Tab-separated table of C-alpha atoms in Angstrom:
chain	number	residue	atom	x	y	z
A	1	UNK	CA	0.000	0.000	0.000
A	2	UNK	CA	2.588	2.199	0.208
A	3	UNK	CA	2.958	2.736	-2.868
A	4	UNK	CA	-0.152	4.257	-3.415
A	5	UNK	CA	0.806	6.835	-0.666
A	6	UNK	CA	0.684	9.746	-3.461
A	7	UNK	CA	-2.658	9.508	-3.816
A	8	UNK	CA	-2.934	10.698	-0.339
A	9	UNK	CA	-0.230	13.657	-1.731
A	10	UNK	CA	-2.554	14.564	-4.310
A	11	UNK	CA	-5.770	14.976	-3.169
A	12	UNK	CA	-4.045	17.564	-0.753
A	13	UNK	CA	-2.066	19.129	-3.513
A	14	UNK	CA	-5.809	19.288	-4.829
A	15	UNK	CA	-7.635	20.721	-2.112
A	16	UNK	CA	-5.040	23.153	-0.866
A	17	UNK	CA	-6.630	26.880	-1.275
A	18	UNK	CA	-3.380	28.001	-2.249
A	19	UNK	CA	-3.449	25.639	-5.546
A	20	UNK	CA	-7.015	26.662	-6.623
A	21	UNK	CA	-6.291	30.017	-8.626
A	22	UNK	CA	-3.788	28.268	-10.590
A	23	UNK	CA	-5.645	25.348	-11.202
A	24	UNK	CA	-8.692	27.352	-12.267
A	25	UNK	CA	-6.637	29.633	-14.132
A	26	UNK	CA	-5.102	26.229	-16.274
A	27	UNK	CA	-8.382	25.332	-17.549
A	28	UNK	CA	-9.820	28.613	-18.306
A	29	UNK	CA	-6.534	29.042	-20.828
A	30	UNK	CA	-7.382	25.553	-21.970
A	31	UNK	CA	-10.858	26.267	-22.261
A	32	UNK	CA	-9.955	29.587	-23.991
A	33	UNK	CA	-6.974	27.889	-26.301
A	34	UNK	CA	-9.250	25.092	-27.090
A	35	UNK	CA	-12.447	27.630	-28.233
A	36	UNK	CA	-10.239	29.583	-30.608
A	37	UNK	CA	-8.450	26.221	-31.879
A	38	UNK	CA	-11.818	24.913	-32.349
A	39	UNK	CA	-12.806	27.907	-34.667
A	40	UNK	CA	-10.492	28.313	-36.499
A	41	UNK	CA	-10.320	24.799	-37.606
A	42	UNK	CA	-14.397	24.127	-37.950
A	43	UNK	CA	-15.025	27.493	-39.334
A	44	UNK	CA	-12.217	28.180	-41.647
A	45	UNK	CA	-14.208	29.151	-44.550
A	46	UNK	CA	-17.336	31.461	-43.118
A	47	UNK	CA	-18.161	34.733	-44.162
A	48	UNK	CA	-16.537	37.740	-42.134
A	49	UNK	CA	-17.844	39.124	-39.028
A	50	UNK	CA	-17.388	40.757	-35.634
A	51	UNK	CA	-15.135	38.403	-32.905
A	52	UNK	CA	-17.336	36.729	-30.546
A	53	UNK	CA	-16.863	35.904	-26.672
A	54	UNK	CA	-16.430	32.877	-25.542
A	55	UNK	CA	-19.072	30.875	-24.503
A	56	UNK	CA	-21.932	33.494	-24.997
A	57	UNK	CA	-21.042	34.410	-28.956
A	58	UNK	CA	-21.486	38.009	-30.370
A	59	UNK	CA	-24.607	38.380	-27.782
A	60	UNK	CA	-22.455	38.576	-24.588
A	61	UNK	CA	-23.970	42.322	-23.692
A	62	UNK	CA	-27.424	40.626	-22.957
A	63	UNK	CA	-25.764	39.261	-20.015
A	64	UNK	CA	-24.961	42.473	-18.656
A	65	UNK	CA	-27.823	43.487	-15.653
A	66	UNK	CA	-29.011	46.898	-17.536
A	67	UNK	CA	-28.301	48.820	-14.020
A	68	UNK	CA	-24.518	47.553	-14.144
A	69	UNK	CA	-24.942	49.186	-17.758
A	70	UNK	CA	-25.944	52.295	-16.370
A	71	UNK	CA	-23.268	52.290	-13.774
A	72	UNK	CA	-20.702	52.726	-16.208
A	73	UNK	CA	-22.483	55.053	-18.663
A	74	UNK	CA	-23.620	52.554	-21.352
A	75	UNK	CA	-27.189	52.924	-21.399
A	76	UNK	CA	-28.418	51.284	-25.255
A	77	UNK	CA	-29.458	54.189	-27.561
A	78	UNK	CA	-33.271	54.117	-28.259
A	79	UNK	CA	-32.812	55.161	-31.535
A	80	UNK	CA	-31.187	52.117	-32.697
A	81	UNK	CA	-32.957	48.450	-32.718
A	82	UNK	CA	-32.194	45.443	-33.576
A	83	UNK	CA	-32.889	45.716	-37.708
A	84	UNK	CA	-30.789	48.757	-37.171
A	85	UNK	CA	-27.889	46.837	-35.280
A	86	UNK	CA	-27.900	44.056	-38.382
A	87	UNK	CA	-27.802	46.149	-41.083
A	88	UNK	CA	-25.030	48.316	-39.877
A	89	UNK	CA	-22.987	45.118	-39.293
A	90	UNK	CA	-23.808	44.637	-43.078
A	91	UNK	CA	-21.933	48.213	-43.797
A	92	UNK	CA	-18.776	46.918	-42.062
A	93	UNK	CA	-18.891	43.342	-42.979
A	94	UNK	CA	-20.903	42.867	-46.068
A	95	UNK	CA	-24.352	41.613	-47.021
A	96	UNK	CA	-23.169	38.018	-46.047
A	97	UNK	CA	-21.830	38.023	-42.755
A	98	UNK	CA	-21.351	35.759	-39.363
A	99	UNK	CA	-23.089	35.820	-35.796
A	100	UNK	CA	-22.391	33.486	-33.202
A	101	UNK	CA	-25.442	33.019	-30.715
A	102	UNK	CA	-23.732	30.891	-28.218
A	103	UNK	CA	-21.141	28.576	-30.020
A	104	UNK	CA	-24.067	28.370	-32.761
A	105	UNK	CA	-23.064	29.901	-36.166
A	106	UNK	CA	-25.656	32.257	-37.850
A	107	UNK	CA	-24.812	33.356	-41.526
A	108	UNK	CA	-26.995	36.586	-41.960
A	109	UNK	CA	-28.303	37.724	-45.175
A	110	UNK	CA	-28.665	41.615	-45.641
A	111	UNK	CA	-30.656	42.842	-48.528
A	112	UNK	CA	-32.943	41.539	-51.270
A	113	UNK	CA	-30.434	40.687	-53.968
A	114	UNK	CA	-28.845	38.225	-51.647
A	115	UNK	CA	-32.004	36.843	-50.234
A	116	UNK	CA	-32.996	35.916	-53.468
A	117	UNK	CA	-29.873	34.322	-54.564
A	118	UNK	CA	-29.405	31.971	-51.784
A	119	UNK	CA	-33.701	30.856	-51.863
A	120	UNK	CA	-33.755	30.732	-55.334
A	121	UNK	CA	-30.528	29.796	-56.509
A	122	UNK	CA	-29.083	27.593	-53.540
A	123	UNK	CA	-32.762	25.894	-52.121
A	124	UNK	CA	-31.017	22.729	-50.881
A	125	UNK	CA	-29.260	24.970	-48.529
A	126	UNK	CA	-31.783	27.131	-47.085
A	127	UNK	CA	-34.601	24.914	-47.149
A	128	UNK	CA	-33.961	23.426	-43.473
A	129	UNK	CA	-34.359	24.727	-40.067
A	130	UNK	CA	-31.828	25.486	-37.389
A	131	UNK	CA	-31.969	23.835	-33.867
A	132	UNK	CA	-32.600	27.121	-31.811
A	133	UNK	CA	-32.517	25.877	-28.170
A	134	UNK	CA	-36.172	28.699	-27.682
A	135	UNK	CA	-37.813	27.036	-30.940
A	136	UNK	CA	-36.965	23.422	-30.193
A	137	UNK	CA	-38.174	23.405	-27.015
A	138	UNK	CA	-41.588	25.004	-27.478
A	139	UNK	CA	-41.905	23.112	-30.768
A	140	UNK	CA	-39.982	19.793	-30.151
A	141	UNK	CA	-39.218	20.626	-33.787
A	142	UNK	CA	-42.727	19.831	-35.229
A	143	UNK	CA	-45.205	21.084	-36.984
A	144	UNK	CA	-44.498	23.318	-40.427
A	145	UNK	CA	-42.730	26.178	-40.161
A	146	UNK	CA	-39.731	25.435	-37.702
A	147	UNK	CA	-39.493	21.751	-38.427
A	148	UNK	CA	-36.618	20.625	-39.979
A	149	UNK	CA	-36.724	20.091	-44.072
A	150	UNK	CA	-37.058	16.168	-44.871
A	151	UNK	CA	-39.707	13.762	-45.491
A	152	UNK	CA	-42.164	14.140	-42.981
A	153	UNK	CA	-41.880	17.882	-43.433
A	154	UNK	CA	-42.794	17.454	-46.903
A	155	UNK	CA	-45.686	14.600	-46.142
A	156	UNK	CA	-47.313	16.924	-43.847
A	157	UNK	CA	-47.055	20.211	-45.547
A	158	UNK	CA	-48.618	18.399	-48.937
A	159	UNK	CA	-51.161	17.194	-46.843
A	160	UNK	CA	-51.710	20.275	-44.668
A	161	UNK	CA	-51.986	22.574	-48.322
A	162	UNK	CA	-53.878	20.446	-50.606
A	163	UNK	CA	-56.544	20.334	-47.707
A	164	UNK	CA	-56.545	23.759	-47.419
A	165	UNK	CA	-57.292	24.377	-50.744
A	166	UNK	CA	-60.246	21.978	-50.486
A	167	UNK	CA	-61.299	24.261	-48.251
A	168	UNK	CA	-60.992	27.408	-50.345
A	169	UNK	CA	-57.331	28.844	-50.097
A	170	UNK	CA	-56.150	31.082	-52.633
A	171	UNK	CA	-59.717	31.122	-54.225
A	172	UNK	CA	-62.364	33.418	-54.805
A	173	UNK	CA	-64.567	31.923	-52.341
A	174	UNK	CA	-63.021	33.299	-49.123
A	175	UNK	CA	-63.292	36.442	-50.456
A	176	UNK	CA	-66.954	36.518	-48.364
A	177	UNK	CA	-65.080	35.479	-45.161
A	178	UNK	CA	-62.515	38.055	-45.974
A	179	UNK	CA	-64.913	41.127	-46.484
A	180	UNK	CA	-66.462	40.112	-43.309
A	181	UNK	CA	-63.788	40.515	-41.300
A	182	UNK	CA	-63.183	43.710	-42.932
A	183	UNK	CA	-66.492	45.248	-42.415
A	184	UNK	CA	-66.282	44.428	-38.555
A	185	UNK	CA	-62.408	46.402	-38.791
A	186	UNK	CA	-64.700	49.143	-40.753
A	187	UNK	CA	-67.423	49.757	-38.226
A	188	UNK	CA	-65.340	49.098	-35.027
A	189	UNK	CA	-63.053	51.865	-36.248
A	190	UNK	CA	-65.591	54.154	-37.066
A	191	UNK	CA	-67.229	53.436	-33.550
A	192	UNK	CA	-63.761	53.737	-31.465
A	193	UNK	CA	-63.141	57.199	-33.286
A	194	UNK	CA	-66.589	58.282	-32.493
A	195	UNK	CA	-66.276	57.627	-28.684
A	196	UNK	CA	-62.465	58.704	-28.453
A	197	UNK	CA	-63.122	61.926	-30.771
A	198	UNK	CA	-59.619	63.792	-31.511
A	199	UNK	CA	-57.326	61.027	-29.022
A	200	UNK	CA	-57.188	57.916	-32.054
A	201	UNK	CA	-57.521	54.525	-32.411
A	202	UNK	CA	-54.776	51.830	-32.604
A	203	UNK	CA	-55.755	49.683	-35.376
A	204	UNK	CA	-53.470	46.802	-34.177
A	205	UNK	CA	-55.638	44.651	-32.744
A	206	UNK	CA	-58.579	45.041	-34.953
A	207	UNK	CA	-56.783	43.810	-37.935
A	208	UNK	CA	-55.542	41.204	-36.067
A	209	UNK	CA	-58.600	39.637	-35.029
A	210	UNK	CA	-59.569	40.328	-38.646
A	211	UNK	CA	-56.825	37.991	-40.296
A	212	UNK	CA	-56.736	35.675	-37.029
A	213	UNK	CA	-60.126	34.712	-38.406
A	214	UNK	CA	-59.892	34.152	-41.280
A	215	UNK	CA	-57.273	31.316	-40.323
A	216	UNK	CA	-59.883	30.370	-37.901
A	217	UNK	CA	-62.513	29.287	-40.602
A	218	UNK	CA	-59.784	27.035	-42.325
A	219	UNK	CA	-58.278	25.288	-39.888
A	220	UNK	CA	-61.200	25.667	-36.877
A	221	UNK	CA	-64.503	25.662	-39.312
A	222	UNK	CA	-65.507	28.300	-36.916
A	223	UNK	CA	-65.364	32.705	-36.632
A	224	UNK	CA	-65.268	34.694	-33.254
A	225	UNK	CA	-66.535	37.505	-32.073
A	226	UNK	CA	-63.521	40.175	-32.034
A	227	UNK	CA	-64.483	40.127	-28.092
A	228	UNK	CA	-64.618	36.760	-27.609
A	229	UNK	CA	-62.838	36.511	-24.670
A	230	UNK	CA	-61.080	32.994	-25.354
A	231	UNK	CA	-60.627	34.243	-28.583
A	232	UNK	CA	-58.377	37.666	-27.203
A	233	UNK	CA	-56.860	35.504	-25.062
A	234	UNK	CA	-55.200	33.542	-27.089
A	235	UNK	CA	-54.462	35.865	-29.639
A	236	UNK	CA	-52.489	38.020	-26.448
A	237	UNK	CA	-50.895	34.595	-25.609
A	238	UNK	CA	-49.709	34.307	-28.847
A	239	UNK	CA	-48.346	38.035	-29.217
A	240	UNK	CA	-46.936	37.966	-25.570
A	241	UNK	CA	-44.640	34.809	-26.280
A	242	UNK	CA	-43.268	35.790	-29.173
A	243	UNK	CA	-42.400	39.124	-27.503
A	244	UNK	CA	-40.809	36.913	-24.494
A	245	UNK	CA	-39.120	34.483	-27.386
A	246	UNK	CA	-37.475	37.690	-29.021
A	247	UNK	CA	-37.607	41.167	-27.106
A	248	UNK	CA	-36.486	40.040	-23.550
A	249	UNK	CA	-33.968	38.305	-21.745
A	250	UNK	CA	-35.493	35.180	-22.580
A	251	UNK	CA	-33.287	35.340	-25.589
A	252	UNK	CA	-30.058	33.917	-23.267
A	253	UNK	CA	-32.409	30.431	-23.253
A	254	UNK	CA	-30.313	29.989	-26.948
A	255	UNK	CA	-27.332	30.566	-25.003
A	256	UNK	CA	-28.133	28.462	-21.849
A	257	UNK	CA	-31.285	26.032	-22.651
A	258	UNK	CA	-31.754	25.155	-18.656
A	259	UNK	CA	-32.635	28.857	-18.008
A	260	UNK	CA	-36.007	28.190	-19.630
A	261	UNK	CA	-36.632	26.057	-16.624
A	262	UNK	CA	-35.749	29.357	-14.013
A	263	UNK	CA	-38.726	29.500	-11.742
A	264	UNK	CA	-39.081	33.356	-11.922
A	265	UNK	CA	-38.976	36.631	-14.566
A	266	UNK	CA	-39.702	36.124	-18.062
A	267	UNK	CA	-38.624	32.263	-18.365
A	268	UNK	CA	-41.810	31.440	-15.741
A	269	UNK	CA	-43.874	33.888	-17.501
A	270	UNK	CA	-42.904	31.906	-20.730
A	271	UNK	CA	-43.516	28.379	-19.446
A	272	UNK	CA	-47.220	29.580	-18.218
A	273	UNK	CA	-47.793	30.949	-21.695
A	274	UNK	CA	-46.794	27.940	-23.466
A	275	UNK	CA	-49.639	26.271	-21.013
A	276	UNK	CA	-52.141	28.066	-21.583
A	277	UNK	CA	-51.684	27.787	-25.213
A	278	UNK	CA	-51.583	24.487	-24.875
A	279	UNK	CA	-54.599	24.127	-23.033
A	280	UNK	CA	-56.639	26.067	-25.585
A	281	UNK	CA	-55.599	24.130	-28.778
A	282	UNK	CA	-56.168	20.679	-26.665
A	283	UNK	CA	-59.410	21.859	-26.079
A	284	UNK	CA	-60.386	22.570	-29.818
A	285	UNK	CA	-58.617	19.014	-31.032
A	286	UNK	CA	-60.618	17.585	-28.527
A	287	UNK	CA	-64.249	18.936	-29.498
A	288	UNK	CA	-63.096	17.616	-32.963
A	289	UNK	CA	-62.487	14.265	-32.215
A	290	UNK	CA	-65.582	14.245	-30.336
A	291	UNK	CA	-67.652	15.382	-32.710
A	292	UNK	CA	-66.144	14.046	-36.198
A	293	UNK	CA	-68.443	13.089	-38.790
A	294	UNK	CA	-66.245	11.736	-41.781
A	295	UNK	CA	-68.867	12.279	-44.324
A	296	UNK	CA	-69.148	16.192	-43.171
A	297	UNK	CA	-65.130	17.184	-42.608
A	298	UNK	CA	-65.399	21.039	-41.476
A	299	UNK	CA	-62.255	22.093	-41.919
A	300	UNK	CA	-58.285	21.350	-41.453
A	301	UNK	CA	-58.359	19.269	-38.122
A	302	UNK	CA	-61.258	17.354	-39.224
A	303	UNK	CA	-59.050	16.245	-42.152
A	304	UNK	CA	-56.275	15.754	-40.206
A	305	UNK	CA	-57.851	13.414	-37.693
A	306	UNK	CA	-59.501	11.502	-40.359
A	307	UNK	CA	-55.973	10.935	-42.126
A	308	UNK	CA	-54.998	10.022	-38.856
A	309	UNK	CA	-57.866	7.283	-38.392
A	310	UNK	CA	-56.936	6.367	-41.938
A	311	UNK	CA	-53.466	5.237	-41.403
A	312	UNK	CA	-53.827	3.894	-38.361
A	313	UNK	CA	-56.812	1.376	-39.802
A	314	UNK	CA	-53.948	0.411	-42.652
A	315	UNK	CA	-51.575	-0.718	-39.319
A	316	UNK	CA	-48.961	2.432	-40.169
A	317	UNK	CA	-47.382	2.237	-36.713
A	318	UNK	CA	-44.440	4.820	-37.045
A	319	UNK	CA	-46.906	7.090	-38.985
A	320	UNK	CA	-45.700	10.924	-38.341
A	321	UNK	CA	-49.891	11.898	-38.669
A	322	UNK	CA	-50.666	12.218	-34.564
A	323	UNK	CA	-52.625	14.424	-32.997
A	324	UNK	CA	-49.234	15.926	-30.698
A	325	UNK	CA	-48.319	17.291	-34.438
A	326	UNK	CA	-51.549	18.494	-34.960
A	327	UNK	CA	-51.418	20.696	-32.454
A	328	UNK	CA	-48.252	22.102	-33.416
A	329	UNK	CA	-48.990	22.558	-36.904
A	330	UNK	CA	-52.538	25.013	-35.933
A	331	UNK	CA	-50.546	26.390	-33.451
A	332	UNK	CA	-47.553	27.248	-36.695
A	333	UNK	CA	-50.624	28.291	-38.977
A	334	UNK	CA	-52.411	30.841	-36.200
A	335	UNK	CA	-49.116	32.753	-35.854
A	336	UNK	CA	-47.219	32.698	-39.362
A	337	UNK	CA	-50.928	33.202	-40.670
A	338	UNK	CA	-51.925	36.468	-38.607
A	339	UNK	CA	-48.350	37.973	-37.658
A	340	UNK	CA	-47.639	38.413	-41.254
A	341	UNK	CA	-50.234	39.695	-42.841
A	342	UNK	CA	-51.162	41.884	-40.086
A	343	UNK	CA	-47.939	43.381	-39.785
A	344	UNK	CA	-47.927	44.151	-43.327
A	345	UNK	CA	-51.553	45.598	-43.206
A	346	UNK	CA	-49.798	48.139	-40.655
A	347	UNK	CA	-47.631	48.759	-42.232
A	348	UNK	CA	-49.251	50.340	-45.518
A	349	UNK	CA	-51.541	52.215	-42.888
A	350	UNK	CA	-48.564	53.723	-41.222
A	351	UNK	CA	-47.329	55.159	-44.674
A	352	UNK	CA	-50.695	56.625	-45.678
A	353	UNK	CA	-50.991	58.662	-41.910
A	354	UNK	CA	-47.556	59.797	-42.449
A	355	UNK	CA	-47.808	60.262	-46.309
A	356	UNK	CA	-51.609	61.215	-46.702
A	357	UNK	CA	-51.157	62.891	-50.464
A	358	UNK	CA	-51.061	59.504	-51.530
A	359	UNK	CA	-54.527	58.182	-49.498
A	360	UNK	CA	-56.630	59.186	-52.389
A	361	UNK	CA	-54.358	56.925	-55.713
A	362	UNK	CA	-54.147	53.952	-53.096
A	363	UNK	CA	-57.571	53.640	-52.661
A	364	UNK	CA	-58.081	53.208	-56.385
A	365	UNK	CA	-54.872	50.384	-56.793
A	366	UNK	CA	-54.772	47.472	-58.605
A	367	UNK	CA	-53.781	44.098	-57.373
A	368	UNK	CA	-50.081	43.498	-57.664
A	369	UNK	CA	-47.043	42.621	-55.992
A	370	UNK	CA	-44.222	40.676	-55.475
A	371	UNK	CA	-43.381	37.044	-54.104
A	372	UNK	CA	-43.752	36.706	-50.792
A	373	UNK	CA	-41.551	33.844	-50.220
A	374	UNK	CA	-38.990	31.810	-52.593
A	375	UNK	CA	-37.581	28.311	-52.151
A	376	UNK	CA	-38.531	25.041	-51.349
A	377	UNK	CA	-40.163	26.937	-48.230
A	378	UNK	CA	-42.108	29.149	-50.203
A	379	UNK	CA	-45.218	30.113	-47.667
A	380	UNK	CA	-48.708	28.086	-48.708
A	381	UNK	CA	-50.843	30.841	-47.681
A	382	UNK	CA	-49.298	32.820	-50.161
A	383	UNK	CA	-51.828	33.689	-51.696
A	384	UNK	CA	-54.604	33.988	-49.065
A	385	UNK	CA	-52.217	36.493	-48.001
A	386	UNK	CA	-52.104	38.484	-51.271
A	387	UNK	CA	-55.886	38.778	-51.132
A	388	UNK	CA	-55.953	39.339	-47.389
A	389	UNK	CA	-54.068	41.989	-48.132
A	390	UNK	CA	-55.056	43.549	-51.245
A	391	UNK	CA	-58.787	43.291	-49.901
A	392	UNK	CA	-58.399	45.042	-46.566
A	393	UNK	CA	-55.834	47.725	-47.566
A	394	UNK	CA	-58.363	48.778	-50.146
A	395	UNK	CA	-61.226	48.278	-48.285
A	396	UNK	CA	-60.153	50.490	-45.378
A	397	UNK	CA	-58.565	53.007	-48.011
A	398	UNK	CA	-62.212	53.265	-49.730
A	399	UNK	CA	-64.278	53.850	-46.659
A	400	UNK	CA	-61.614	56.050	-44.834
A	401	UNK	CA	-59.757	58.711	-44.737
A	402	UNK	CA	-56.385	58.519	-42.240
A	403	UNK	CA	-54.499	60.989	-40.041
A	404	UNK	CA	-52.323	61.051	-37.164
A	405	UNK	CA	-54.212	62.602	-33.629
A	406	UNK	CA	-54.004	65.936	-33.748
A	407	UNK	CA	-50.734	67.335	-32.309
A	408	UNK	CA	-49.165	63.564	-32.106
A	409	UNK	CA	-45.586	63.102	-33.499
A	410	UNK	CA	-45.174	61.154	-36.119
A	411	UNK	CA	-44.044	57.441	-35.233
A	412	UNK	CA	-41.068	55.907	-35.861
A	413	UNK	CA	-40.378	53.831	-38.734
A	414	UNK	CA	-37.826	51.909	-37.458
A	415	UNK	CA	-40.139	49.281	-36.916
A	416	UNK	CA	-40.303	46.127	-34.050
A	417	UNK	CA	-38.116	42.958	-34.772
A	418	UNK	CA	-39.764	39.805	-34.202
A	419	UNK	CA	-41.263	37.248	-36.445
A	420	UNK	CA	-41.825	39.640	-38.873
A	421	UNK	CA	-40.807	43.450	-38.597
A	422	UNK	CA	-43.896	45.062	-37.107
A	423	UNK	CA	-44.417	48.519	-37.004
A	424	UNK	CA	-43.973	50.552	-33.718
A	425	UNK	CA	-47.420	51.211	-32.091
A	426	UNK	CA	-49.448	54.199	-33.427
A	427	UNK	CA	-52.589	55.584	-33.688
A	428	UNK	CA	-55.126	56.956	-36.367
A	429	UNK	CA	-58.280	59.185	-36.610
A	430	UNK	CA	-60.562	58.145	-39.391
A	431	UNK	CA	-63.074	60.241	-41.544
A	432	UNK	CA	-66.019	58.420	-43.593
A	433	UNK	CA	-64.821	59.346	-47.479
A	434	UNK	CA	-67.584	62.064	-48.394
A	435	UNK	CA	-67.802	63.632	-44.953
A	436	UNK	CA	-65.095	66.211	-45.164
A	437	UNK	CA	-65.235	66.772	-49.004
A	438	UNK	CA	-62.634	64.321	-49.333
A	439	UNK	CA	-62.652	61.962	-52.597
């Protein structure tokens, strides 16, 4: 046994305060050595881009309390968000530069002409989905728009668009469920300006519940009241946990996954949402399955749950078709299919308050525009979208006339970032066309 005796020699060598610092100090340099060997090796070939920290990427300030911030005189500039932030890392580095979130590369496109190149020319690439620690764990990587590209994605997104188009996407015959919607946004606005007089109306919500709906008759068979209260619920849910997702310090969850699990702040607050979210859409998939009549599907989940039935009666055991991605793919289709055409809605109001010379021409335009999306990804509600759009815009153009509250600044254009760039809130005061001598 005695000689073994070092052992004894070591484990005080090891436990000796006086040893500690250096020992620490050793494997942060070979933690630090290793991270910069490990870069330059793996990511020889990326595009440029600013150095990152260790450990916590180019995103290290987020983990700086704001009042230790302020302490030294660095409090963030208003002014400049985070669109603002990218795009001037595009003037230094190009329009095809590197991010690190964590240890996690991110190549970030800046501009149009190189957005269309890499969907369009270089689909096999972009088609897939990254593993964001935020979006993997709320979505386990289901559903349609953050699951990864492959063959299930493609089963259930052939499925999930030819049914929709049973059900009247991209044809004439929403147009009815459309102009509903917008006559509700029509008279609610008229009655909020009425009973606020000079002080506005934010036109946010409205349109939301407007577009929200519209979703709601494909995929739900049903419409809501705009005050349904289940039905502002979860359409705050929704809106809240993106906000959480992107705009707070929920953001460090990409960094550190276990801080979702922190039992306080913005990471409970996030949990709870995802809950309650969860408890509505297990609710509707529920009333579905009770009340299915396979000779009378009324919409998407009826479908869905009859495939479902289907497969299982022809013994496919590994089938991807379950009702857990179900509810991920209405819960993928309620927010891609009201954040983005709402957002753009607002955003062609918020150029007619600020540029009202041109109210009169857009009330007369035609239908036209661009692509939405390119690629392999290209969105399915494309064109529900288009109309959504076209038909509102002009509809609200037609009936109204816009302009900021009296003696309100004008509001920022720099916009929100989140799913899609929003516009910062505002306000309007309308005037029925005709009232004012206005044409």
């Amino acid at each position: 046994m005695a000689s073994l005796s070092w052992l004894g020699d070591l484990s005080r060598f090891a436990l000796s305060p006086s040893n500690l610092a250096p020992l620490l100090l050793f494997f942060a340099v070979f933690y630090l050595a290793s991270f910069y060997q490990k870069r330059r090796s793996v990511y020889r070939n990326i595009p440029p881009g600013p150095q990152p920290w260790p450990v916590v990427g180019n995103f290290g300030g987020l983990l700086v309390p704001p009042f230790i911030r302020r302490r030294f005189g660095q409090t963030p500039d208003p002014n400049i968000g985070v669109m603002e932030a990218l795009t001037s890392q595009a003037q230094v580095y190009g329009n095809i530069y590197s991010l690190f979130v964590g240890s996690q590369l991110l190549v970030v496109l800046n501009g149009y002409d190189a957005v269309r190149d890499a969907l369009s020319n270089h689909p096999e690439v972009f088609s897939d989905r990254p593993d964001v620690p935020t979006i993997s764990i709320l979505t386990k990587r289901k559903g349609i728009v953050f699951a990864p590209y492959g063959p299930v994605w493609r089963k259930q997104r052939k499925f999930c668009h030819s049914t929709l188009r049973n059900f009247g996407l991209g044809r004439l015959s929403l147009e009815p469920c459309i102009q509903q919607g917008v006559a509700s946004v029509k008279a609610e606005l008229m009655r909020l300006s009425e009973e606020r007089g000079g002080s506005g109306v934010d036109p946010a919500k409205l349109i939301g519940n407007a577009v929200s709906n519209v979703i709601c008759s494909l995929i739900l068979g049903q419409r809501f009241h705009h005050e349904d209260p289940e039905f502002r619920t979860i359409l705050d849910l929704m809106a809240r946990g993106l906000e959480i997702c992107i705009n707070s310090p929920a953001v460090l969850i990409n960094i550190f996954p276990l801080l979702y699990y922190l039992p306080f702040g913005v990471f409970k607050e996030l949990r709870q949402v995802e809950r309650d979210i969860t408890v509505f859409l297990k609710k509707i998939i529920g009333n579905h399955s009770q009340t299915l009549d396979p000779n009378n599907p009324r919409d998407l989940t009826d479908m869905y749950l009859m495939e479902m039935l289907a497969q299982q009666a022809a013994g496919e055991e590994d089938s991807s078709f379950t009702e857990d991605y179900l509810f991920y793919i209405i819960g993928d289709l309620f927010i891609a299919g009201t954040d983005t055409t709402t957002n753009s809605v607002l955003w062609v109001l918020l150029y007619m308050v600020l540029y009202p010379d041109i109210q009169g021409k857009s009330a007369s335009m035609n239908q036209r525009g661009g692509r939405q999306t390119r690629g392999r990804r290209v969105c399915m509600g494309e064109q529900l979208a288009k109309m959504e759009l076209f038909l509102t815009v002009t509809g609200l153009l037609q009936a109204f006339r816009f302009r900021l509250p009296d003696g309100e600044a004008a509001p920022s254009l720099q916009g929100r970032f989140g799913l899609t760039l929003a516009p910062c809130p505002f306000a309007v005061c309308v005037t029925a066309r005709g009232e004012d001598g206005f044409s």
